[in-house]
PDB file of C-alpha atoms in Angstrom:
ATOM      1  CA  MET A   1      85.673 148.297 -53.229  1.00 84.00           C
ATOM      2  CA  GLY A   2      88.734 146.220 -52.508  1.00 96.00           C
ATOM      3  CA  ILE A   3      91.990 144.620 -53.586  1.00 98.00           C
ATOM      4  CA  ALA A   4      92.497 142.226 -56.509  1.00 98.00           C
ATOM      5  CA  ILE A   5      95.400 139.788 -56.097  1.00 98.00           C
ATOM      6  CA  PHE A   6      97.450 138.316 -58.960  1.00 98.00           C
ATOM      7  CA  THR A   7     100.427 135.973 -58.564  1.00 97.00           C
ATOM      8  CA  ARG A   8     103.877 136.819 -59.841  1.00 96.00           C
ATOM      9  CA  GLN A   9     103.558 133.945 -62.327  1.00 97.00           C
ATOM     10  CA  GLN A  10     100.351 135.455 -63.730  1.00 98.00           C
ATOM     11  CA  VAL A  11     102.041 138.838 -64.181  1.00 97.00           C
ATOM     12  CA  GLU A  12     105.101 137.226 -65.804  1.00 97.00           C
ATOM     13  CA  GLU A  13     102.931 135.265 -68.250  1.00 98.00           C
ATOM     14  CA  LEU A  14     100.974 138.361 -69.254  1.00 98.00           C
ATOM     15  CA  VAL A  15     104.109 140.485 -69.712  1.00 97.00           C
ATOM     16  CA  GLN A  16     105.725 137.744 -71.846  1.00 97.00           C
ATOM     17  CA  PHE A  17     102.580 137.502 -73.996  1.00 97.00           C
ATOM     18  CA  CYS A  18     102.496 141.276 -74.500  1.00 97.00           C
ATOM     19  CA  LYS A  19     106.192 141.429 -75.399  1.00 97.00           C
ATOM     20  CA  LYS A  20     105.860 138.502 -77.824  1.00 96.00           C
ATOM     21  CA  HIS A  21     103.101 140.384 -79.649  1.00 96.00           C
ATOM     22  CA  ASN A  22     104.673 143.868 -79.359  1.00 97.00           C
ATOM     23  CA  LYS A  23     101.864 145.176 -77.160  1.00 97.00           C
ATOM     24  CA  THR A  24     102.589 148.190 -74.978  1.00 97.00           C
ATOM     25  CA  GLN A  25      99.347 148.010 -73.007  1.00 97.00           C
ATOM     26  CA  PHE A  26      97.293 145.492 -71.079  1.00 98.00           C
ATOM     27  CA  PHE A  27      93.799 145.763 -69.655  1.00 97.00           C
ATOM     28  CA  LEU A  28      92.110 145.318 -66.310  1.00 97.00           C
ATOM     29  CA  ALA A  29      88.475 144.308 -66.728  1.00 97.00           C
ATOM     30  CA  LYS A  30      85.450 143.198 -64.771  1.00 97.00           C
ATOM     31  CA  ASP A  31      82.574 141.415 -66.458  1.00 95.00           C
ATOM     32  CA  GLN A  32      82.609 137.614 -66.345  1.00 94.00           C
ATOM     33  CA  GLY A  33      85.115 137.756 -63.491  1.00 97.00           C
ATOM     34  CA  LEU A  34      87.897 140.200 -62.690  1.00 98.00           C
ATOM     35  CA  TYR A  35      91.101 139.905 -64.700  1.00 98.00           C
ATOM     36  CA  ILE A  36      94.117 141.408 -66.414  1.00 98.00           C
ATOM     37  CA  GLY A  37      94.861 140.475 -69.989  1.00 98.00           C
ATOM     38  CA  GLN A  38      95.597 141.224 -73.607  1.00 98.00           C
ATOM     39  CA  THR A  39      94.283 139.961 -76.938  1.00 96.00           C
ATOM     40  CA  VAL A  40      95.695 139.867 -80.460  1.00 94.00           C
ATOM     41  CA  GLY A  41      94.349 138.950 -83.869  1.00 92.00           C
ATOM     42  CA  SER A  42      90.745 138.217 -84.697  1.00 89.00           C
ATOM     43  CA  GLN A  43      88.474 135.211 -84.756  1.00 89.00           C
ATOM     44  CA  LYS A  44      87.381 136.201 -88.259  1.00 91.00           C
ATOM     45  CA  ASN A  45      90.963 135.803 -89.505  1.00 92.00           C
ATOM     46  CA  ASN A  46      91.456 132.692 -87.371  1.00 92.00           C
ATOM     47  CA  ASP A  47      94.498 134.209 -85.643  1.00 90.00           C
ATOM     48  CA  PHE A  48      92.938 135.218 -82.316  1.00 94.00           C
ATOM     49  CA  GLU A  49      95.039 134.725 -79.183  1.00 94.00           C
ATOM     50  CA  ASN A  50      94.562 135.972 -75.668  1.00 96.00           C
ATOM     51  CA  ASN A  51      96.178 135.853 -72.281  1.00 98.00           C
ATOM     52  CA  ILE A  52      93.714 136.297 -69.441  1.00 98.00           C
ATOM     53  CA  GLN A  53      94.814 136.160 -65.801  1.00 98.00           C
ATOM     54  CA  TYR A  54      92.008 136.141 -63.240  1.00 98.00           C
ATOM     55  CA  ALA A  55      92.297 137.759 -59.834  1.00 98.00           C
ATOM     56  CA  ASN A  56      92.316 135.379 -56.885  1.00 98.00           C
ATOM     57  CA  GLY A  57      88.758 134.134 -56.303  1.00 98.00           C
ATOM     58  CA  CYS A  58      87.342 135.786 -59.448  1.00 98.00           C
ATOM     59  CA  ASP A  59      87.632 133.077 -62.134  1.00 98.00           C
ATOM     60  CA  PRO A  60      84.233 131.756 -63.315  1.00 96.00           C
ATOM     61  CA  LYS A  61      85.815 128.430 -64.321  1.00 96.00           C
ATOM     62  CA  LEU A  62      87.526 127.794 -60.990  1.00 96.00           C
ATOM     63  CA  ASP A  63      85.592 129.656 -58.342  1.00 95.00           C
ATOM     64  CA  ASP A  64      82.100 128.229 -58.928  1.00 90.00           C
ATOM     65  CA  ASP A  65      79.445 130.399 -57.311  1.00 88.00           C
ATOM     66  CA  GLU A  66      81.907 132.713 -55.549  1.00 96.00           C
ATOM     67  CA  TRP A  67      83.512 134.509 -58.509  1.00 97.00           C
ATOM     68  CA  TRP A  68      80.581 136.883 -59.077  1.00 96.00           C
ATOM     69  CA  ASP A  69      80.352 138.043 -55.454  1.00 96.00           C
ATOM     70  CA  ASN A  70      84.137 138.234 -55.114  1.00 97.00           C
ATOM     71  CA  SER A  71      84.484 140.323 -58.290  1.00 97.00           C
ATOM     72  CA  ARG A  72      81.658 142.620 -57.195  1.00 96.00           C
ATOM     73  CA  ASP A  73      83.124 143.037 -53.681  1.00 96.00           C
ATOM     74  CA  ILE A  74      86.519 143.987 -55.110  1.00 97.00           C
ATOM     75  CA  ALA A  75      85.540 146.121 -58.100  1.00 96.00           C
ATOM     76  CA  GLY A  76      81.924 147.186 -57.598  1.00 93.00           C
ATOM     77  CA  GLY A  77      78.788 146.258 -59.478  1.00 92.00           C
ATOM     78  CA  ASP A  78      79.417 147.846 -62.872  1.00 93.00           C
ATOM     79  CA  ASP A  79      81.358 146.107 -65.626  1.00 93.00           C
ATOM     80  CA  PHE A  80      84.419 147.999 -66.880  1.00 95.00           C
ATOM     81  CA  GLY A  81      87.616 147.736 -68.876  1.00 95.00           C
ATOM     82  CA  GLU A  82      90.652 149.943 -68.398  1.00 95.00           C
ATOM     83  CA  HIS A  83      93.698 149.981 -70.717  1.00 97.00           C
ATOM     84  CA  LEU A  84      96.980 150.580 -68.900  1.00 96.00           C
ATOM     85  CA  PRO A  85     100.645 150.904 -69.915  1.00 97.00           C
ATOM     86  CA  LEU A  86     102.498 147.585 -69.780  1.00 96.00           C
ATOM     87  CA  GLY A  87     105.241 149.332 -67.810  1.00 94.00           C
ATOM     88  CA  THR A  88     102.819 149.548 -64.887  1.00 90.00           C
ATOM     89  CA  ILE A  89     103.331 145.849 -64.205  1.00 93.00           C
ATOM     90  CA  GLU A  90     106.520 145.130 -66.180  1.00 92.00           C
ATOM     91  CA  LYS A  91     108.698 147.281 -63.921  1.00 90.00           C
ATOM     92  CA  THR A  92     107.533 145.378 -60.836  1.00 90.00           C
ATOM     93  CA  LEU A  93     109.195 142.201 -62.145  1.00 91.00           C
ATOM     94  CA  ALA A  94     112.659 143.700 -61.549  1.00 89.00           C
ATOM     95  CA  ASP A  95     112.032 143.237 -57.821  1.00 90.00           C
ATOM     96  CA  ASN A  96     112.235 139.500 -57.082  1.00 90.00           C
ATOM     97  CA  SER A  97     111.026 139.814 -53.492  1.00 92.00           C
ATOM     98  CA  TRP A  98     107.265 139.851 -54.139  1.00 93.00           C
ATOM     99  CA  LYS A  99     104.922 136.924 -54.763  1.00 95.00           C
ATOM    100  CA  ASN A 100     101.602 138.717 -55.315  1.00 96.00           C
ATOM    101  CA  LEU A 101     100.661 141.887 -57.136  1.00 96.00           C
ATOM    102  CA  LYS A 102      97.790 143.688 -55.461  1.00 96.00           C
ATOM    103  CA  VAL A 103      95.571 146.136 -57.297  1.00 96.00           C
ATOM    104  CA  LYS A 104      93.615 148.426 -55.009  1.00 97.00           C
ATOM    105  CA  ILE A 105      90.441 149.458 -56.797  1.00 96.00           C
ATOM    106  CA  THR A 106      88.401 152.485 -55.773  1.00 94.00           C
ATOM    107  CA  GLU A 107      85.708 154.412 -57.616  1.00 90.00           C
ATOM    108  CA  THR A 108      88.304 156.869 -58.920  1.00 91.00           C
ATOM    109  CA  GLU A 109      91.683 155.120 -59.115  1.00 92.00           C
ATOM    110  CA  LEU A 110      93.756 151.964 -59.414  1.00 93.00           C
ATOM    111  CA  THR A 111      96.840 151.503 -57.238  1.00 92.00           C
ATOM    112  CA  PHE A 112      99.373 148.734 -57.935  1.00 92.00           C
ATOM    113  CA  ILE A 113     101.140 147.354 -54.851  1.00 90.00           C
ATOM    114  CA  VAL A 114     103.825 144.661 -54.596  1.00 85.00           C
TER     115      VAL A 114
END
């Protein structure tokens, strides 16, 4: 397993989206890529919105044939989704010195590093 990297801008955009929609959690998921995000509404009601931020090298739309291997190298072969408190990433924004948020992923834990 490995380390997923997200830019400060990605984290800021996700936190703003969550605050706008009064969400207190976000998710980290691996399926069609590796990403953090949040969703609101429903497609049935035509009010669905989402904010998805892909880890560096793990976006199927940008990373062509590499996203699958990169996602698997970082987070293992199984798909997963983990809901986490927004404070986990929101509090990191108070420190202006970092440019990338790193998420160390092991079989048993997630560690957030700035």
